[in-house]
XYZ file of C-alpha atoms in Angstrom:
535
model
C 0.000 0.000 0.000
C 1.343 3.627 -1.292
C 1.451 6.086 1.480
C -0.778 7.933 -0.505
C -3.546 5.066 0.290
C -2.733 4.924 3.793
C -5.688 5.204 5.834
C -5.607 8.714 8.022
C -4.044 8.195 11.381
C -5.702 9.949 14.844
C -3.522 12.756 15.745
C -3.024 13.399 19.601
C -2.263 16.435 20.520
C 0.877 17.364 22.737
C 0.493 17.916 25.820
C 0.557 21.526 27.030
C 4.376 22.489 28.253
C 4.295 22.993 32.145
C 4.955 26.507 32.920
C 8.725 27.416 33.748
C 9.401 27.976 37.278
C 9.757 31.893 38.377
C 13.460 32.659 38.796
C 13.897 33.248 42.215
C 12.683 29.915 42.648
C 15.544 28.342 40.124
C 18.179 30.409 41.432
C 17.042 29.178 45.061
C 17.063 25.674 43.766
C 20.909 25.767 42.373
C 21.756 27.933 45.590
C 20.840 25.055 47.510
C 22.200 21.938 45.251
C 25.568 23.821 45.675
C 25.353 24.053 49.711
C 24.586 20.076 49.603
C 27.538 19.800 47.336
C 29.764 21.642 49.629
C 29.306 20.593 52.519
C 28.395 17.314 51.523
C 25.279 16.879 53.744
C 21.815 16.022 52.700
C 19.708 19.112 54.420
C 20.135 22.793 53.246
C 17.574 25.426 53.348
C 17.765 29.736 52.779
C 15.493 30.952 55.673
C 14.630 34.601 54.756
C 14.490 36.627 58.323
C 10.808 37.513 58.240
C 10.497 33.673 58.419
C 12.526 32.749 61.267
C 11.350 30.960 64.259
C 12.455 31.085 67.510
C 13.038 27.207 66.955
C 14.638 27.746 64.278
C 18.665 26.614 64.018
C 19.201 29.826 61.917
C 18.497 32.078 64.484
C 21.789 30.967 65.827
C 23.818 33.475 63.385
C 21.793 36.298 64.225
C 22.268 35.565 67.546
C 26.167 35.162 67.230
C 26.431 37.966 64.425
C 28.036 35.705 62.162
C 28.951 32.064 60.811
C 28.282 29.065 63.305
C 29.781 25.522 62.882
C 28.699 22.923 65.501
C 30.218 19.214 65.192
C 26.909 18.170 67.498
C 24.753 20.195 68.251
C 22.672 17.603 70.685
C 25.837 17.789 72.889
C 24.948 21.595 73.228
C 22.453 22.287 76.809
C 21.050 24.984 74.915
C 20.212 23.027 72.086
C 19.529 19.936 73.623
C 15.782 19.950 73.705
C 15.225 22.147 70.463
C 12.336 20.342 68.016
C 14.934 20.275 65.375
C 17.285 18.244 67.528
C 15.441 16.029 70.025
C 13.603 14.539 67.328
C 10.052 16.160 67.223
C 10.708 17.910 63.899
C 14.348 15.910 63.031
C 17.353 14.852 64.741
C 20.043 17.308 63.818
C 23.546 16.542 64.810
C 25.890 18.806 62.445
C 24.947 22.288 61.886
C 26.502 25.319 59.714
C 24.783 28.280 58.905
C 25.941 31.894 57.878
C 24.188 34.853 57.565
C 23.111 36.680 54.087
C 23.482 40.755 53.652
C 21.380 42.639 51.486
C 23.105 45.356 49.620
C 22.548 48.298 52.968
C 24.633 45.523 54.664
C 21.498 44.274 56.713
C 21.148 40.754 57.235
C 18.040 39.363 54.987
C 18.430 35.684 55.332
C 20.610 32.603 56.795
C 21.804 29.752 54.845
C 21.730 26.790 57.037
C 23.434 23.244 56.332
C 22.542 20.265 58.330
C 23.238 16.785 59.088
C 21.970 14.117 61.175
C 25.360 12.898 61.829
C 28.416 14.631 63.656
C 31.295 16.046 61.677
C 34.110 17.639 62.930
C 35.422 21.023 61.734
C 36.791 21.453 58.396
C 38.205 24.783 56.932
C 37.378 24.011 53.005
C 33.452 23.515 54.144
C 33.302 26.506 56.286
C 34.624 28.400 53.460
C 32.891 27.003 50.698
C 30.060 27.773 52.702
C 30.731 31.904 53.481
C 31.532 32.043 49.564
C 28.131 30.996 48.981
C 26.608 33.065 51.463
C 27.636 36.501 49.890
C 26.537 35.360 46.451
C 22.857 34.192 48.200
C 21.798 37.980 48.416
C 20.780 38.106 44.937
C 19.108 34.678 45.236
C 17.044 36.592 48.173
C 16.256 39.524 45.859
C 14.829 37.461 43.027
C 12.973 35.204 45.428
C 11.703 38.302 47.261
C 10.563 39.949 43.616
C 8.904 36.309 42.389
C 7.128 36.556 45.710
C 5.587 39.960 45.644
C 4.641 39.228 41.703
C 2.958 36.435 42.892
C 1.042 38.561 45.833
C 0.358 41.233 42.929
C -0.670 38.944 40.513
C -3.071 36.769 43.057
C -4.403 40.511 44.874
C -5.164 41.373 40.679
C -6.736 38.146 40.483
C -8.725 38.137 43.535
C -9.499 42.327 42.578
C -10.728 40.553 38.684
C -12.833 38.361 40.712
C -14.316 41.047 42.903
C -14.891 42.686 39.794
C -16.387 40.114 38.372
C -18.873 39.750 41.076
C -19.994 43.153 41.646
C -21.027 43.228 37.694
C -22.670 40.062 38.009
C -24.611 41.650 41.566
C -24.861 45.495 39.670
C -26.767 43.387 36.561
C -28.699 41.548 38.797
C -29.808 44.756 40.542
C -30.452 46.486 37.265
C -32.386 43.351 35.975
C -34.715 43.528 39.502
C -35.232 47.466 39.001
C -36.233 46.607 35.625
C -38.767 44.606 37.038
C -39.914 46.746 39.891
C -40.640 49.434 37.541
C -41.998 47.751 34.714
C -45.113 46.378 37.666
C -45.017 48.872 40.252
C -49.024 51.014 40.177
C -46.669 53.959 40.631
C -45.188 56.605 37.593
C -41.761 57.308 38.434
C -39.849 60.093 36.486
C -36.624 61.228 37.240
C -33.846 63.722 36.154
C -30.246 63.921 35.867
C -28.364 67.085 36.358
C -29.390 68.989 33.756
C -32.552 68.619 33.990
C -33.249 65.784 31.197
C -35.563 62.891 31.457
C -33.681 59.698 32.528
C -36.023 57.193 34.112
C -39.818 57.163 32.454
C -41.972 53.925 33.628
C -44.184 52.246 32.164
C -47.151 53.641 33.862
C -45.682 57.162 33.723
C -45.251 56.423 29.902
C -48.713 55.442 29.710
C -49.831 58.443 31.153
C -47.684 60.892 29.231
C -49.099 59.412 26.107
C -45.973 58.180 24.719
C -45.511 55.576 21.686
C -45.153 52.129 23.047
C -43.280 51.883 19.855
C -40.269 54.080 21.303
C -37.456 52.625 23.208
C -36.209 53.685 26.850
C -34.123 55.990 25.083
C -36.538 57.710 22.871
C -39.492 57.859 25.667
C -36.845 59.539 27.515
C -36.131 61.805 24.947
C -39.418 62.893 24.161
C -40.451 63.065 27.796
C -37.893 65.655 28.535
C -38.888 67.705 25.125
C -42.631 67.292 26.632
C -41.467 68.759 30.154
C -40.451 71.582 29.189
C -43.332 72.548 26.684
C -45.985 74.966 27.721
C -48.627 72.560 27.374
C -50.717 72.258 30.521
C -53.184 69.417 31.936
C -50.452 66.463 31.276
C -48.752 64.326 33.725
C -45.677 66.050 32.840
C -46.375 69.681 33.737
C -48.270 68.288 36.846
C -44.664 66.568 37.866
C -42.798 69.554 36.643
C -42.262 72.263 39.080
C -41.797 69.484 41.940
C -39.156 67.653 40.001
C -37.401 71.444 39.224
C -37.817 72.294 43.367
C -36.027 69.171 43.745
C -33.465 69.506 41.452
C -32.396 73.317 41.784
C -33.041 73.653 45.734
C -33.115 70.113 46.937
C -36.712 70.532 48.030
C -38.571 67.089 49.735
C -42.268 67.997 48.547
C -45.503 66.048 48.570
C -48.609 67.492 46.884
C -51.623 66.301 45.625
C -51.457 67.293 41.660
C -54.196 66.634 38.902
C -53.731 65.727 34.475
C -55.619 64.255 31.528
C -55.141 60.833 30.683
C -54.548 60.065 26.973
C -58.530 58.834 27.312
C -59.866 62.455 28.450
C -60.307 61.464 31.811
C -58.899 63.635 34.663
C -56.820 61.796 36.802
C -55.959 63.135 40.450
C -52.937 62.031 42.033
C -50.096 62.403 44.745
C -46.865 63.215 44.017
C -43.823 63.302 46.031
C -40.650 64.731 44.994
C -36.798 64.583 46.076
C -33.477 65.203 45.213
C -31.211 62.529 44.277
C -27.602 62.894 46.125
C -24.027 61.292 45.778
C -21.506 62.306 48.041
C -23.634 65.242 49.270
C -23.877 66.184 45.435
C -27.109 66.557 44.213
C -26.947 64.715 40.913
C -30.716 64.685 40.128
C -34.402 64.583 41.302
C -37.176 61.961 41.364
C -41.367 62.060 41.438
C -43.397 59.264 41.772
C -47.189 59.783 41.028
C -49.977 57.680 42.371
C -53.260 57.569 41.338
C -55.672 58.453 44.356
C -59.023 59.307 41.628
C -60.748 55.945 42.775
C -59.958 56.738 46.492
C -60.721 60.442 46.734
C -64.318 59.758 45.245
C -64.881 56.928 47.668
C -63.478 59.350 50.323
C -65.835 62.299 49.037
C -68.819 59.729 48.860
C -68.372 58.144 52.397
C -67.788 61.552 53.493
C -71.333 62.780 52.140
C -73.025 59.925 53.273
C -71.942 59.997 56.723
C -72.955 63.720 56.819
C -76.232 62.301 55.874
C -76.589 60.037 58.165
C -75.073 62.186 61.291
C -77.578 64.943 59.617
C -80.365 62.410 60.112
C -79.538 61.153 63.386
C -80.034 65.257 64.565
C -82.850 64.981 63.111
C -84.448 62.255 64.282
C -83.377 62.675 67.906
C -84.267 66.204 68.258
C -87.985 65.375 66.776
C -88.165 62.729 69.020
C -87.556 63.948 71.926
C -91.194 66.333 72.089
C -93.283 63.263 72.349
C -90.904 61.629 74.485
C -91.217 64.732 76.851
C -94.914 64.600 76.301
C -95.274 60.632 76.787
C -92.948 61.547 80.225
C -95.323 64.030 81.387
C -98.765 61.689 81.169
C -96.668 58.659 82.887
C -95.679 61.078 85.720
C -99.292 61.798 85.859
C -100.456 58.448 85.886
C -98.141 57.036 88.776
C -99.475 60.420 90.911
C -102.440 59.276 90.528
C -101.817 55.225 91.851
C -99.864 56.829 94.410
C -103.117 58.512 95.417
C -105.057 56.056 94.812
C -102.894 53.551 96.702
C -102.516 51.328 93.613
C -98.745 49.653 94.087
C -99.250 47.683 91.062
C -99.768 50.936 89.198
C -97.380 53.045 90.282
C -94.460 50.468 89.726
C -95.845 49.894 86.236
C -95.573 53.838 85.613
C -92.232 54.468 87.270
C -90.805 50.783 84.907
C -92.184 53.613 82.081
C -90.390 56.448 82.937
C -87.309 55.217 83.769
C -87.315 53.312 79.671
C -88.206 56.930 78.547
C -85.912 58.678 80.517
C -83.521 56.307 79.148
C -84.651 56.511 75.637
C -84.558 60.879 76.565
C -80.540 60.043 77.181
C -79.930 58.017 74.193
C -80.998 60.716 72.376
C -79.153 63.369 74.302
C -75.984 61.209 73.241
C -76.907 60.878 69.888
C -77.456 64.132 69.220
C -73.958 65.498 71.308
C -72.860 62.579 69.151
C -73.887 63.857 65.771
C -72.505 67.387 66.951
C -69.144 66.424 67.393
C -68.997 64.982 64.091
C -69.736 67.771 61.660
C -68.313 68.667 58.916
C -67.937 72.432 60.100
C -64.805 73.646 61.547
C -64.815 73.687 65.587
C -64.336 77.513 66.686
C -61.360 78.417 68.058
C -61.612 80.673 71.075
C -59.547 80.709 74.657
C -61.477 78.453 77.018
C -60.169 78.798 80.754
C -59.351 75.004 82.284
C -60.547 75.822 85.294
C -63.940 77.344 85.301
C -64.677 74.577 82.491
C -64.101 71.504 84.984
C -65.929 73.398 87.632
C -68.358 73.450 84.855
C -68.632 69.916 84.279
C -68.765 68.671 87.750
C -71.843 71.123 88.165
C -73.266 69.097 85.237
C -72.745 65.884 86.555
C -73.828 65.731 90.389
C -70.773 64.177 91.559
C -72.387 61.021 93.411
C -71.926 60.884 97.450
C -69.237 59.258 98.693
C -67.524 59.792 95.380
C -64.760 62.408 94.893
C -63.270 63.847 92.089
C -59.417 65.858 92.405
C -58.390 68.755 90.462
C -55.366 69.263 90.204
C -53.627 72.177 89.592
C -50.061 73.308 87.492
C -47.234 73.856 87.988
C -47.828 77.156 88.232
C -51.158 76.658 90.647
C -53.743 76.880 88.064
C -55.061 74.900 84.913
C -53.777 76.584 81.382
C -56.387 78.389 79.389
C -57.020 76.069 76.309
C -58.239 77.041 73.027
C -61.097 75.182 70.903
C -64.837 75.079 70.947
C -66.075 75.776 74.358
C -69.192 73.524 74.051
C -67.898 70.360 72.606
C -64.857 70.545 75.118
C -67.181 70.767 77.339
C -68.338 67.439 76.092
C -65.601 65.874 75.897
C -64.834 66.601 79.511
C -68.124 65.495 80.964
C -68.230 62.072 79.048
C -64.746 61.426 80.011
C -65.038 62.300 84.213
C -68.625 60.600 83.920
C -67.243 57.644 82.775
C -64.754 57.630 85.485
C -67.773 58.267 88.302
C -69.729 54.998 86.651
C -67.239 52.051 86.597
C -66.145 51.912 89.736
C -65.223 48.298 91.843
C -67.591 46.984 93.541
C -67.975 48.321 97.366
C -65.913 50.937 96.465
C -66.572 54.707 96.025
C -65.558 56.411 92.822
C -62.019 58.325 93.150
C -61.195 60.385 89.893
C -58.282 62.554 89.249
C -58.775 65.804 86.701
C -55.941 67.172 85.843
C -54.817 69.824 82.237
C -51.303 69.874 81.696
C -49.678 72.480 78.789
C -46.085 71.935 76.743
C -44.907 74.157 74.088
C -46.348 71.948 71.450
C -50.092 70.875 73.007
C -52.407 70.679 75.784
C -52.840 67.346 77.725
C -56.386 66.979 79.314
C -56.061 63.726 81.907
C -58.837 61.744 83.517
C -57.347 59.116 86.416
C -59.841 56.520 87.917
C -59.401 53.389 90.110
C -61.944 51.521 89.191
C -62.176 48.265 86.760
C -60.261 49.619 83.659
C -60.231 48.208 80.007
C -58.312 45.147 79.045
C -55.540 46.527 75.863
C -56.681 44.234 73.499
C -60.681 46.347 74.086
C -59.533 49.631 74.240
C -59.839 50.001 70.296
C -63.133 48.854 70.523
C -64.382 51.389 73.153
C -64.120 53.868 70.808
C -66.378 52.451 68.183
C -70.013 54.165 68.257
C -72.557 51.535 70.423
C -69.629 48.748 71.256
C -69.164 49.160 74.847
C -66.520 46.277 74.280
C -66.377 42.751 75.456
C -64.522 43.019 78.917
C -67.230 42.989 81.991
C -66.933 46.547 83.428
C -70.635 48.136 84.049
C -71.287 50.998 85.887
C -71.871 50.201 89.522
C -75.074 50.360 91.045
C -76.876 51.554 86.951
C -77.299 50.480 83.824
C -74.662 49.867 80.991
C -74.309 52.988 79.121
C -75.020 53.732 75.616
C -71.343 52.655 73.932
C -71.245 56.957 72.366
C -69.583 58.450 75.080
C -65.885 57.088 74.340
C -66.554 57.733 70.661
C -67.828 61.570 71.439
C -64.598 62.480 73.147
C -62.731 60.734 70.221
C -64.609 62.728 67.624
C -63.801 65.914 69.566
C -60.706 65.499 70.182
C -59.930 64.794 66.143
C -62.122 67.952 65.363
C -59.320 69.628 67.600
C -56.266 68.304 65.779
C -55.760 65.893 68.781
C -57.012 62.038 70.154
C -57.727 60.424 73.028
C -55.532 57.268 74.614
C -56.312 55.014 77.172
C -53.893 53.673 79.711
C -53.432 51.850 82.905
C -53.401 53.731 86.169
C -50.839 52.350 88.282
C -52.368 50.340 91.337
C -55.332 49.320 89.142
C -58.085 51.700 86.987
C -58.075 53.659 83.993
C -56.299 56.676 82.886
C -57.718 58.611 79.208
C -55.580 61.139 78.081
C -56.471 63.413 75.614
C -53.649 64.937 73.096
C -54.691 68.654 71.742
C -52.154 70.303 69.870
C -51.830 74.339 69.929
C -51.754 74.879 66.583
C-alpha cells in the first residue's frame, strides 16, 4: 500500500508544556544543590528573616552575628531539647549556617546546612560555605521579587474576581429594578443634572401618552422635550415644578397634583418629589405619582353619606324627643295618681315607664352630642379657661356621694387656658369624668383625678380613675359608636351605658387636631388622656 492510500491516522495532541518555574525559585534551587555539594550533607535550606522561628537553628547566626559551625549540636544544653534536635521535627547533629546581607549591609536571610550525623570542623566547608553566602543575596532579591509578583498577581486576580462579582450583583440589581418598575401602580420620572428625562416607567409612559413603539431611550427623549413645553393638563407639567424644586433647591415635597389621561379622563394624584444625592452632590431629582381618583371619590362619597346620616340622626333625635317629653309628662301623671289612689301595682308599672323613657330621653341626648361632634364644620377656636370649664362639668354631673373627684392644679397653681370650641370641650370633659364616676369596683366609692397639663407643642387633658379599667386588646373597641366592648366593666349600682360616650370624646378630640388614649393607672383603673395640639 502507497502512502498515498494509507488510511488517516488519529492525531493526539501534545500535551501543554508545564509553565517554567519563576526565577527566584531556580536560582534558590541551584543555591541550595551547591550548599549540599559543599558541605556534603543532605539538608540545606535559605530561611529569609521575616520567616525565622524562635526554633529555628538559623536564628543561631543572628544571635552570634556571624557564621556558626557545631560538630553536634545535641551535645549543646542549649540546644539539647530544640524540636529540630530532640527529634520532634528531626534529629540534627551537624549544623553550619551563615548569615546573608542585602546590599545596605542588613542581614536578609541565613543559609543553614545540616546533618543528622556529627562532623568535625573542616576549613574548606566553612569556606565554601561563606563564599556561597555573599553570592545568596541576589538569590534573596529574586525570590523576594517572584514573591511579591505572585502577591500582585493573586491581589489582581482576587481584585478581577471582585470585579467580576460586583457586575454580576450590579446586573442583577439592574435586571430587579427593571422589574420593579416595569409592575409597580406607581409613575416614576426622574432627572439627571441637567434637567433631562432619565427614568420614564411604564405607567408614567402610559400616562404621558408616549408611543409604546419608542425605546427607553426615545421615551426619555421625548419626555424631557414634553417637560419643558408649555402645554398644561399632562402628567408632565403636573410633575414639573416638583421635580425642578427638587433639582435646583433640593426641596422634599408632597402634593396632591391633577392631568388628563390620553382617554380624556382627569386623573388626580399624589406626588412626592426629592433630590437625588451622591456624596452630598445633588446629581438629580425623582417624582413618583400615584393615582388616588378611585380613592378620593370613595373618600368624598363616604364623606357625604356619613354627613347624611349624622344629619339624620339630629334629626331624628331632636324630633323625638317632644313626644318623648310629652309621653314623660302623662306617665308622671299616671303614677301620681296610683300613688293617690294607693294602687302599688300601678305606680311600679308607671315608674318601669319612665325610667325606659328617661332612658330613651338620654340616648338621644348622646346621639345628638354625638352627631354634633362629628360635623363637617370647623370647631371655633376661642380661649377656654381650664378651670372654670371643669368646675363646669362637675356642676353638670352631680358628683355622686361618697364619690370624689381631684383637680389638680399646674405647675404654676392653676389649669392653662385652652383654646377650641367651648361647648364640645365641654363634652368631651363630661363624658370622660362621667365615665370615670360609673365604673367603679364593687364596694368601692368612685375616686377620679382631673388634671390639664400644657407643653410648648399641646395641651394634655387627663382623667385618672381606680376603678375596673379596660383590658388593651378592648380599648380600640371602646371607641367604636354603640360597642361598649367585650370586657365585663358596668357601671356600679346603673345600667350599661349607651357605647357613644368614648366615641364623642374621640370625635372631639380629632375635630381639635388631637385624640384620646387610654392607659393603665398604676395600682389598678383607667387613665384617658387626651392629646390637643396648639396649633
Amino acid at each position: 500500500m502507497t502512502p498515498s492510500a494509507a488510511a488517516p491516522s488519529a492525531s493526539v495532541a501534545p500535551a501543554p508544556a508545564p509553565a517554567p518555574a519563576p526565577a527566584g525559585d531556580r536560582a534558590l534551587a541551584a543555591l541550595l544543590r551547591r550548599v549540599r555539594a559543599a558541605t556534603g550533607w543532605p539538608s540545606a535550606s535559605l530561611e529569609l528573616v521575616e520567616h525565622l522561628l524562635p526554633a529555628s537553628l538559623g536564628v543561631l547566626a543572628l544571635e552570634r552575628g556571624g557564621a556558626v559551625h557545631l560538630p553536634d549540636a545535641a551535645a549543646l544544653p542549649a540546644l539539647a531539647a530544640n524540636p529540630w534536635v530532640d527529634g520532634r521535627l528531626a534529629r540534627t547533629r551537624a549544623v553550619a549556617c551563615a548569615p546573608v546581607t542585602g546590599p545596605g549591609g542588613e542581614v536578609v536571610a541565613v543559609l543553614l546546612a545540616r546533618d543528622e550525623a556529627p562532623h568535625p570542623p573542616r576549613a574548606e566547608r566553612e569556606e565554601a560555605l561563606a563564599d556561597l553566602a555573599d553570592v545568596a543575596g541576589g538569590v534573596v532579591a529574586a525570590v523576594r521579587h517572584d514573591r511579591a509578583l505572585l502577591g500582585l498577581s493573586a491581589a489582581v486576580a482576587a481584585a478581577d474576581e471582585r470585579l467580576a462579582l460586583a457586575e454580576i450583583g450590579l446586573a442583577d440589581r439592574h435586571d430587579l429594578l427593571e422589574g420593579v418598575l416595569e409592575t409597580v401602580d406607581v409613575g416614576i420620572v426622574a432627572l439627571d443634572a441637567g434637567g433631562r428625562v432619565q427614568v420614564l416607567n411604564p405607567r408614567a409612559r402610559t400616562w404621558a401618552g408616549l408611543s409604546t413603539a419608542l425605546d427607553a431611550t426615545g421615551a426619555a427623549r421625548a419626555a424631557t422635550t414634553a417637560l419643558f413645553a408649555d402645554a398644561q393638563g399632562t402628567v408632565l407639567s403636573a410633575v414639573r415644578g416638583p421635580l425642578l424644586a427638587a433639582l435646583a433647591d433640593g426641596a422634599t415635597t408632597e402634593q396632591q397634583v391633577s392631568w388628563v389621561s390620553p382617554g380624556g379622563e382627569v386623573v388626580t394624584g399624589v406626588c412626592r418629589a426629592r433630590p437625588l444625592l451622591s456624596a452630598g452632590e445633588r446629581t438629580g431629582a425623582v417624582a413618583s405619582l400615584t393615582d388616588v381618583t378611585a380613592e378620593r371619590a370613595a373618600r368624598t362619597e363616604l364623606e357625604r353619606s356619613n354627613a347624611e346620616l349624622e344629619s339624620f340622626a339630629a334629626v331624628a333625635a331632636h324630633d323625638l324627643r317632644s313626644p318623648l317629653t310629652v309621653v314623660d309628662g302623662y306617665l308622671e301623671l299616671l303614677q301620681e295618681q296610683a300613688d293617690e289612689r294607693g294602687d302599688a301595682l300601678a305606680s311600679g308599672w308607671s315608674a318601669t315607664a319612665r325610667r325606659g323613657a328617661g332612658r330613651m330621653a338620654s340616648l338621644l341626648e348622646a346621639l345628638l352630642a354625638h352627631a354634633a361632634a362629628g360635623s363637617a364644620r370647623p370647631p371655633r377656636r376661642e380661649p377656654v379657661p381650664a378651670g372654670p370649664l371643669v368646675e363646669a362639668v362637675l356642676a353638670d354631673l352631680a358628683v355622686p356621694e361618697g364619690a370624689s373627684v381631684e383637680v389638680l392644679a399646674g405647675s404654676g397653681g392653676s389649669l392653662p387656658v385652652l383654646v377650641g370650641d367651648p361647648v364640645h370641650l365641654h363634652q368631651l370633659l363630661t363624658n370622660l369624668v362621667g365615665n370615670a364616676l360609673k365604673f367603679t369596683r364593687p364596694g368601692m366609692p368612685a375616686a377620679v383625678e382631673v388634671a390639664v397639663l400644657e407643653t410648648p407643642s399641646a395641651w394634655e387633658v387627663r382623667v385618672v380613675d381606680h376603678g375596673p379599667g379596660v383590658p388593651e386588646d378592648q380599648r380600640s373597641a371602646v371607641f367604636r359608636a354603640f360597642d361598649r366592648g367585650a370586657h365585663a366593666a358596668r357601671p356600679a349600682g346603673g345600667p350599661a351605658g349607651h357605647g357613644l360616650g368614648l366615641a364623642t370624646a374621640q370625635r372631639v378630640a380629632a375635630r381639635h387636631g388631637g385624640r384620646v388614649v387610654l392607659e393603665d393607672t398604676p395600682g389598678g383603673g383607667l387613665t384617658a388622656r387626651v392629646l390637643l395640639p396648639r396649633a
